[in-house]
Coordinates of N, CA, C and O in Angstrom, one line a residue:
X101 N 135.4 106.7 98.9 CA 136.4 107.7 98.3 C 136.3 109.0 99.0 O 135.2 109.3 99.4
X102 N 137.8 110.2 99.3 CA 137.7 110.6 99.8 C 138.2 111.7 99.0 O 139.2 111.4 98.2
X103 N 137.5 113.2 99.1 CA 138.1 114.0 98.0 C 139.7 114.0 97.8 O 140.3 113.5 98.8
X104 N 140.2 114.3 97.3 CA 141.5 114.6 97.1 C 142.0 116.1 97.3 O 141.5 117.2 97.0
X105 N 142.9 115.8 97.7 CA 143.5 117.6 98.5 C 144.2 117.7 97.1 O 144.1 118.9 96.9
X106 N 144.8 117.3 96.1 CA 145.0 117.8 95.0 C 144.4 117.5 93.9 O 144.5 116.3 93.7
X107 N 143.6 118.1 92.8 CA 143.1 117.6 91.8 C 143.9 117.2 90.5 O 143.3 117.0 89.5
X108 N 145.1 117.1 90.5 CA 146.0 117.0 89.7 C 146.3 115.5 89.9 O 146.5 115.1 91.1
X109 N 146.2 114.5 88.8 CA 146.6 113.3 88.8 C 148.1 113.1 87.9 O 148.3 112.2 87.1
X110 N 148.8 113.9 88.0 CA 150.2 113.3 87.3 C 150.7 112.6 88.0 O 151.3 111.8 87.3
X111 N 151.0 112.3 89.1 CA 151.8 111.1 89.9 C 151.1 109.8 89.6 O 151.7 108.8 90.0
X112 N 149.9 109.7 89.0 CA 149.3 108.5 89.1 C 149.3 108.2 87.2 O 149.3 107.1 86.6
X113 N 149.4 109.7 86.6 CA 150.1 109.8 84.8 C 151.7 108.9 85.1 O 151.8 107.9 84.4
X114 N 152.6 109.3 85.9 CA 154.1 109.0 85.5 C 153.8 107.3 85.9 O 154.8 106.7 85.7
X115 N 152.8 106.3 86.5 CA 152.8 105.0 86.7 C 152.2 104.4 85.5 O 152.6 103.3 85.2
X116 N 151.3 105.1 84.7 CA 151.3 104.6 82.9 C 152.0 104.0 82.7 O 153.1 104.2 83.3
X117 N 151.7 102.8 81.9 CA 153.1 102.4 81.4 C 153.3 103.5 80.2 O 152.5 104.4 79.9
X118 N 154.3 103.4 79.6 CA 154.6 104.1 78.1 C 153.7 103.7 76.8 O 153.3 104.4 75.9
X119 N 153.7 102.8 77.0 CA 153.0 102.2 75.5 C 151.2 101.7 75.9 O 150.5 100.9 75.2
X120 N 150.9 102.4 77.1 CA 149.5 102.5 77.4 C 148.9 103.6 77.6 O 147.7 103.6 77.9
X121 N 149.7 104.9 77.6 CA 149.4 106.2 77.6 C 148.3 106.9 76.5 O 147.8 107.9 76.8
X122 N 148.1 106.3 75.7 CA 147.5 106.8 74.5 C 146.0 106.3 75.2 O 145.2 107.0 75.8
X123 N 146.0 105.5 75.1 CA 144.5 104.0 76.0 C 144.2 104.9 76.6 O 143.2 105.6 76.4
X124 N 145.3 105.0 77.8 CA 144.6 105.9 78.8 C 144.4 106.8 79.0 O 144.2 107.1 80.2
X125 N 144.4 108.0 78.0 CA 144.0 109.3 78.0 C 142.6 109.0 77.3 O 141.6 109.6 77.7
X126 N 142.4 108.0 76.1 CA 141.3 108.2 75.8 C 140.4 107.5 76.1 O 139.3 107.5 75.5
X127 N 140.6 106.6 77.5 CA 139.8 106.2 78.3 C 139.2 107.6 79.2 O 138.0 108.0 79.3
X128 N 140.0 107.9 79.7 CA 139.8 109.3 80.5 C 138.9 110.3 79.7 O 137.8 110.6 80.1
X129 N 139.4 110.7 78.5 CA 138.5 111.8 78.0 C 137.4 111.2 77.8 O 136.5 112.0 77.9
X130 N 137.1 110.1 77.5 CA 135.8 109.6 77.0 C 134.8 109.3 78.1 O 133.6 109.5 77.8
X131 N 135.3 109.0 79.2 CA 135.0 109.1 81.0 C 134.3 110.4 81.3 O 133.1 110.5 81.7
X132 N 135.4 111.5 80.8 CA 134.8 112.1 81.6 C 134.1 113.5 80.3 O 133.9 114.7 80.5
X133 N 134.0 113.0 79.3 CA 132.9 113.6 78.4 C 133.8 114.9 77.4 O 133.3 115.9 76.9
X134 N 135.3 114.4 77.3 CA 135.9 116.3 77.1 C 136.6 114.9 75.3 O 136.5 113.7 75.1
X135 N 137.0 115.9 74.8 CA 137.5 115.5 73.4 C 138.8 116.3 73.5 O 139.7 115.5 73.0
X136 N 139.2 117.2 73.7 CA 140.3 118.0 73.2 C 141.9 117.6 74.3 O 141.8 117.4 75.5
X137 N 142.7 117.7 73.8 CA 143.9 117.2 74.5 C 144.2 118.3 75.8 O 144.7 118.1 76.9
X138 N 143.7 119.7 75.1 CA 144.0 120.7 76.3 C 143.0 120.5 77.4 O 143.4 120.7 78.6
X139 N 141.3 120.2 77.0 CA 141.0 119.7 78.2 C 141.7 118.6 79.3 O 141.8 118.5 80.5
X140 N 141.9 117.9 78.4 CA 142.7 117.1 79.3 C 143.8 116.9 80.0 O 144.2 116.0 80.8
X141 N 144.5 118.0 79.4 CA 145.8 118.2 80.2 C 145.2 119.4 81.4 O 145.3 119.2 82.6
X142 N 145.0 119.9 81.1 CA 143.9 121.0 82.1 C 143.9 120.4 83.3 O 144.7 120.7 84.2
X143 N 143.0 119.5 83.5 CA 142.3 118.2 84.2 C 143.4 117.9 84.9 O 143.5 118.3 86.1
X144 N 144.9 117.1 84.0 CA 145.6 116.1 85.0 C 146.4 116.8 85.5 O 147.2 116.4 86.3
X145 N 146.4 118.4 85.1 CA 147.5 119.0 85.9 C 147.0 119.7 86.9 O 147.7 120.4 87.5
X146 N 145.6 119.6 87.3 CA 144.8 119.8 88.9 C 144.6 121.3 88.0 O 144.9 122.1 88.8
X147 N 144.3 121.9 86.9 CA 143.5 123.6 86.8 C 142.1 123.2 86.5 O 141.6 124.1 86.0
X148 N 141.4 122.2 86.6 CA 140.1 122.0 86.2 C 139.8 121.1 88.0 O 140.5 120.2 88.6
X149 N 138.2 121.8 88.5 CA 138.3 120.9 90.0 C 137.3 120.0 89.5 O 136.1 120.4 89.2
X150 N 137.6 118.8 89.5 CA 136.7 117.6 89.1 C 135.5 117.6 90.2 O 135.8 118.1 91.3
X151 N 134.1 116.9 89.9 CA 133.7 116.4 91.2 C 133.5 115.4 91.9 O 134.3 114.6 91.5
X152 N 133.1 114.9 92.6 CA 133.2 113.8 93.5 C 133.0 112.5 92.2 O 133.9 111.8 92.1
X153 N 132.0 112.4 91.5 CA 131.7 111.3 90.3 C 133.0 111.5 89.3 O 133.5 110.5 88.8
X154 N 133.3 112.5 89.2 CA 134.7 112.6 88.2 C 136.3 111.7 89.2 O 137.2 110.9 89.2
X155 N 135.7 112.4 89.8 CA 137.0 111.3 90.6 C 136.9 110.2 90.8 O 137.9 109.4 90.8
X156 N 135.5 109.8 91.1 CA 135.4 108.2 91.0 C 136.2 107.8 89.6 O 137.2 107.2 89.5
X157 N 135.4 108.4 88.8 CA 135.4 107.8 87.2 C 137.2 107.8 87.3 O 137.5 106.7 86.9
X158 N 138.3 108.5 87.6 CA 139.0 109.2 87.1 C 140.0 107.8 87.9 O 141.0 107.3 87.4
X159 N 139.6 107.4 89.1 CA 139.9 106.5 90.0 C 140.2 105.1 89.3 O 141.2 104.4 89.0
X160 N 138.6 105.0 89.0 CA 138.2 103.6 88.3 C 139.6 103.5 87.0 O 140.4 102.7 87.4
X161 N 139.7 103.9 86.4 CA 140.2 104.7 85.0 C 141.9 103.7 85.5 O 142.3 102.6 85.2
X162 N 142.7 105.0 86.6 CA 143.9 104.0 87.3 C 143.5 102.9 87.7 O 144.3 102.3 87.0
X163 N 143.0 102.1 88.2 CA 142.4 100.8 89.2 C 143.0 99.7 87.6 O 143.8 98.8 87.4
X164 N 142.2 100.3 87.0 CA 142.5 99.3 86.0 C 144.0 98.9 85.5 O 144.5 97.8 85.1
X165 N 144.6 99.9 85.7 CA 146.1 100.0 85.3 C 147.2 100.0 86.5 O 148.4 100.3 86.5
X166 N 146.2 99.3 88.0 CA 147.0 99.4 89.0 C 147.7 100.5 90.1 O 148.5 100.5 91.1
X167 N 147.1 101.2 89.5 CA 147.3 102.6 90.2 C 146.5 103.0 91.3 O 145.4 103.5 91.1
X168 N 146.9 102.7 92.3 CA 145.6 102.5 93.8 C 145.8 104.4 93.9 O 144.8 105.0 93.5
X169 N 146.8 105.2 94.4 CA 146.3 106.6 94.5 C 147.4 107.3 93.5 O 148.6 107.4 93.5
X170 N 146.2 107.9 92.3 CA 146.5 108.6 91.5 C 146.9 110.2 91.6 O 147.5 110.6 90.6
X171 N 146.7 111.1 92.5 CA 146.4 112.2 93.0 C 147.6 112.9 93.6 O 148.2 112.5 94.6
X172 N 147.8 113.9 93.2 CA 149.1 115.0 93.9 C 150.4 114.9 92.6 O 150.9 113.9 92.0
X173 N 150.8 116.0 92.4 CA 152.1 116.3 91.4 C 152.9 115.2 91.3 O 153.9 115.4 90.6

């Protein structure tokens, strides 16, 4: 894995399906240890810089839902 020049995963948010969005947010917050919805919008809109294990985790998280690169607006 190679850092990402953006920390913002919404382009890998808009390949969600609709009716798995819920899953996958609280797959993510539970990943990556946060409870509150502003942490987590924080996060996918790249204002929080994850680190290298957060991106794995954050990777793994899409992989499952087919999303090979999550990363950039």
């Amino acid at each position: 894995m190679k850092y990402p020049k953006s920390t913002s995963f919404k382009k890998g948010w808009r390949e969600i399906p609709q009716g798995k969005v819920k899953e996958f947010t609280e797959k993510i917050k539970r990943k990556l240890g946060i409870s509150s919805g502003l942490a987590f919008r924080n996060r996918r809109d790249g204002k929080v810089e994850h680190t290298v294990v957060e991106c794995q985790l954050i990777e793994a998280v899409f992989a499952e839902y087919g999303v090979a690169d999550p990363w950039g607006e």
